[in-house]
XYZ file of C-alpha atoms in Angstrom:
294
model
C 1.316 14.398 17.766
C 1.348 12.110 14.726
C -0.584 13.121 11.604
C -1.548 10.218 9.309
C -2.556 10.941 5.716
C -4.924 8.460 4.108
C -6.071 7.602 7.611
C -9.422 6.071 6.642
C -8.009 3.731 3.994
C -7.050 0.064 4.181
C -3.598 0.588 5.720
C -4.493 3.836 7.450
C -7.309 2.258 9.444
C -4.991 -0.401 10.845
C -2.267 2.144 11.549
C -4.626 4.397 13.488
C -5.743 1.409 15.580
C -2.195 0.361 16.430
C -1.076 3.902 17.239
C -4.039 4.339 19.584
C -3.279 0.973 21.223
C 0.282 2.199 21.862
C -1.088 5.412 23.420
C 0.308 7.727 20.752
C -1.415 11.051 20.215
C -2.631 10.730 16.624
C -4.861 12.605 14.195
C -6.069 11.310 10.849
C -6.269 13.247 7.599
C -8.509 12.236 4.684
C -10.336 13.860 1.784
C -13.624 12.553 3.171
C -13.183 11.466 6.796
C -16.792 10.274 6.986
C -16.507 8.043 3.928
C -13.944 5.479 5.037
C -12.918 3.392 8.022
C -12.621 5.354 11.267
C -11.429 4.393 14.720
C -13.852 5.496 17.407
C -12.399 8.047 19.776
C -9.802 9.483 17.392
C -9.837 12.845 15.620
C -10.030 13.087 11.825
C -9.492 16.203 9.726
C -10.503 16.959 6.163
C -7.524 17.483 3.879
C -6.426 16.824 0.311
C -2.763 16.261 -0.554
C -3.446 17.848 -3.964
C -4.565 21.058 -2.228
C -1.577 22.346 -0.218
C -3.637 24.915 1.660
C -5.613 22.131 3.370
C -2.355 20.545 4.535
C -1.121 23.766 6.076
C -4.326 23.974 8.092
C -3.737 20.438 9.440
C -0.127 21.048 10.503
C -0.781 22.391 13.977
C 1.981 23.165 16.463
C 1.383 19.814 18.143
C 2.274 17.785 15.022
C 5.848 16.477 15.146
C 5.554 13.382 12.926
C 3.938 12.660 9.558
C 3.052 9.183 8.280
C 2.116 9.525 4.616
C 0.065 6.656 3.175
C -1.959 8.113 0.312
C -1.744 6.248 -2.990
C -3.816 5.144 -5.966
C -3.718 1.932 -8.028
C -5.046 3.252 -11.345
C -3.796 6.200 -13.399
C -6.610 8.534 -14.468
C -6.553 11.758 -16.532
C -8.175 13.651 -13.665
C -5.994 12.063 -10.970
C -2.706 10.657 -12.230
C 0.036 8.671 -10.524
C 2.288 11.714 -10.808
C -0.374 13.968 -9.284
C -0.953 11.761 -6.245
C 2.352 9.987 -5.625
C 4.908 12.578 -6.732
C 3.228 15.977 -6.473
C 1.097 14.931 -3.517
C 4.176 13.796 -1.600
C 5.911 17.042 -2.518
C 3.000 18.992 -1.038
C 3.049 16.970 2.196
C 6.831 17.283 2.540
C 6.775 21.042 2.005
C 3.893 21.485 4.462
C 5.825 19.444 7.021
C 8.962 21.537 6.560
C 7.024 24.794 6.793
C 5.454 23.622 10.064
C 8.763 22.503 11.555
C 7.881 18.799 11.456
C 11.038 16.687 11.254
C 10.039 12.991 11.454
C 8.448 11.601 8.310
C 7.440 8.041 7.373
C 6.422 7.219 3.816
C 4.687 4.152 2.413
C 6.012 3.301 -1.024
C 5.824 -0.027 -2.861
C 8.048 -3.024 -3.534
C 9.302 -2.788 -7.108
C 9.896 0.953 -6.908
C 13.200 1.806 -8.598
C 14.779 4.310 -10.946
C 14.392 2.135 -14.065
C 10.895 0.803 -13.323
C 8.704 -0.090 -16.319
C 5.369 0.691 -14.671
C 4.216 4.288 -14.317
C 3.016 3.422 -10.804
C 6.527 2.529 -9.675
C 8.060 5.438 -11.591
C 5.866 7.910 -9.705
C 6.651 6.223 -6.387
C 10.374 6.545 -7.173
C 10.049 10.285 -7.848
C 8.232 10.652 -4.522
C 10.982 8.763 -2.698
C 13.699 10.856 -4.322
C 11.975 14.099 -3.361
C 11.715 12.913 0.228
C 15.361 11.792 0.350
C 16.480 15.274 -0.659
C 14.129 17.076 1.742
C 16.322 17.164 4.844
C 13.608 15.468 6.908
C 14.250 12.472 9.169
C 12.572 10.036 6.827
C 11.923 6.303 6.743
C 10.502 4.650 3.622
C 8.668 1.316 3.569
C 8.202 -0.714 0.386
C 5.747 -3.553 1.078
C 4.886 -6.373 -1.305
C 1.205 -7.240 -1.822
C -0.669 -6.393 1.395
C -3.554 -8.575 2.550
C -6.126 -7.993 5.270
C -9.833 -7.871 6.034
C -10.438 -4.703 4.012
C -8.187 -5.521 1.035
C -9.318 -5.494 -2.583
C -6.955 -8.230 -3.757
C -7.901 -11.342 -1.761
C -11.529 -10.324 -1.299
C -12.018 -9.887 -5.052
C -10.761 -13.381 -5.860
C -12.625 -14.900 -2.906
C -15.858 -13.400 -4.231
C -15.101 -14.765 -7.696
C -14.375 -18.186 -6.203
C -17.873 -18.337 -4.750
C -19.771 -17.376 -7.903
C -17.598 -18.009 -10.970
C -16.919 -21.445 -12.526
C -13.287 -20.479 -13.112
C -10.627 -18.104 -11.829
C -8.112 -16.283 -14.018
C -4.372 -16.799 -13.751
C -2.312 -13.823 -14.847
C 0.077 -15.053 -17.522
C 1.175 -18.583 -16.691
C 0.496 -17.990 -13.003
C 4.157 -18.247 -12.039
C 4.925 -14.618 -11.167
C 6.141 -14.559 -7.557
C 4.821 -12.434 -4.709
C 5.553 -12.169 -1.006
C 2.184 -11.231 0.515
C 2.384 -9.532 3.892
C -0.368 -8.928 6.450
C -1.460 -5.321 6.854
C -0.993 -5.659 10.627
C 2.671 -6.582 10.077
C 3.326 -3.654 7.729
C 1.799 -1.265 10.243
C 3.723 -2.836 13.120
C 6.992 -2.014 11.353
C 5.881 1.587 10.887
C 4.924 1.956 14.536
C 8.164 0.341 15.732
C 10.206 2.686 13.552
C 8.969 5.622 15.627
C 11.061 4.299 18.528
C 14.080 3.154 16.485
C 16.396 6.055 15.596
C 18.489 3.764 13.399
C 15.603 3.622 10.907
C 16.034 7.300 10.005
C 17.338 7.717 6.474
C 16.572 4.097 5.578
C 14.397 2.388 2.962
C 12.970 -1.011 3.902
C 11.531 -3.679 1.605
C 8.822 -5.640 3.412
C 7.538 -9.081 2.468
C 5.765 -11.904 4.218
C 7.232 -15.220 5.431
C 6.528 -17.034 2.138
C 7.284 -16.532 -1.535
C 4.206 -17.678 -3.471
C 3.394 -17.807 -7.154
C 0.187 -16.196 -8.315
C -1.212 -19.687 -8.932
C -0.356 -20.715 -5.355
C -2.138 -17.629 -4.063
C -5.271 -18.494 -6.052
C -5.070 -22.122 -4.886
C -4.836 -20.972 -1.263
C -7.878 -18.733 -1.666
C -9.811 -21.668 -3.142
C -8.699 -23.915 -0.283
C -9.725 -21.451 2.415
C -13.114 -20.757 0.818
C -13.722 -24.469 0.276
C -14.254 -24.058 -3.460
C -13.052 -26.091 -6.438
C -12.719 -24.053 -9.611
C -10.952 -24.267 -12.937
C -7.931 -21.984 -13.279
C -7.657 -20.322 -16.676
C -4.279 -19.005 -17.830
C -4.579 -15.654 -19.602
C -1.552 -14.429 -21.611
C -0.149 -11.084 -20.506
C -0.318 -9.817 -24.103
C -4.096 -10.309 -24.019
C -4.428 -8.830 -20.521
C -2.449 -5.726 -21.457
C -4.614 -5.219 -24.545
C -7.736 -5.572 -22.405
C -6.255 -3.083 -19.964
C -5.793 -0.521 -22.741
C -9.381 -1.010 -23.902
C -10.851 -0.857 -20.385
C -8.954 2.365 -19.661
C -10.511 4.048 -22.706
C -14.051 2.817 -22.087
C -14.452 2.711 -18.303
C -13.964 5.308 -15.582
C -13.074 2.575 -13.085
C -11.484 -0.263 -15.110
C -11.184 -3.726 -13.505
C -7.595 -3.913 -14.730
C -5.159 -1.553 -16.430
C -2.177 -1.855 -18.740
C 0.128 -0.568 -16.008
C -1.130 -3.132 -13.492
C -0.398 -5.950 -15.940
C 3.153 -4.665 -16.440
C 3.628 -4.916 -12.672
C 1.975 -8.341 -12.533
C 4.515 -9.684 -15.048
C 7.343 -8.987 -12.595
C 8.235 -10.901 -9.451
C 7.399 -8.850 -6.363
C 9.730 -10.252 -3.710
C 12.402 -8.843 -1.416
C 16.129 -9.365 -1.924
C 16.655 -10.442 1.709
C 14.438 -13.519 1.770
C 11.451 -14.203 3.987
C 12.711 -12.536 7.165
C 12.101 -8.955 8.186
C 15.025 -6.588 7.648
C 16.870 -5.524 10.799
C 16.093 -3.923 13.198
C 12.551 -5.343 12.928
C 12.161 -8.744 14.527
C 8.809 -10.413 15.084
C 6.900 -13.384 13.686
C 5.074 -12.656 10.448
C 1.637 -14.066 9.650
C 1.464 -16.597 6.852
C -0.862 -15.926 3.942
C -3.200 -18.857 4.602
C -3.509 -18.201 8.338
C -4.115 -14.513 7.723
C -6.846 -14.814 5.113
C -8.732 -17.457 7.127
C -9.687 -14.657 9.506
C -11.773 -12.871 6.901
C -12.674 -15.186 4.000
C -12.709 -18.576 5.741
């Protein structure tokens, strides 16, 4: 039995669908199973990675594999990056070990490293390090920007393209990304279950194209059939706005930490192919987003 944390989220929903299609026995875990995206016919349990006792209840004798997906994009005083990414992972790992679960797959993020500038990546690194030292048969995936029908990234800019006279470019718009389809990220995770050589490995995942932020915005405009001005916003201004939004709003539209990450290129070191042993054709950004914003 596979237990998926964050099972009703953007990536979790797709993962549950693919696991069911491959006839895996799978159960989802979420803080509010009725409040997200569910796959009909599958079982979902209520559990919170910040409350270890709820994890112990979910680790039945049938569970032999954990796929841990839970993450947040904004740091909040009541729910910090360290709470969710580091301590939450620690709770899941310890619950897995206590239950005798050995196989463990973790979703991290491209850009995660020991000397990362962003608190988001710092907390992801601490989570990875804890897992590496756990003794579990782990595999870590670090995807670049993930796109898909339920994403917040492409859908937000597509909505802006329809109603705003201009779209913002972060900085000069030349930061590079390697957007990858959610179906392709999940496919790698599912394949890793049958590939023993993936144990103990960390994989950076990117799509088949390296695109600048401006190229991404231009593609969204092309697919939606809109013509809009593109306004370059200096990162210094965006980071200041992020600081202000964080102090004034409970759910800020952007944060200082997000702008630190946006300043950096988010691409793999191995080019536009999947790392071995994964080998299948990746969806291009334009073809992928046509399915849900075209």
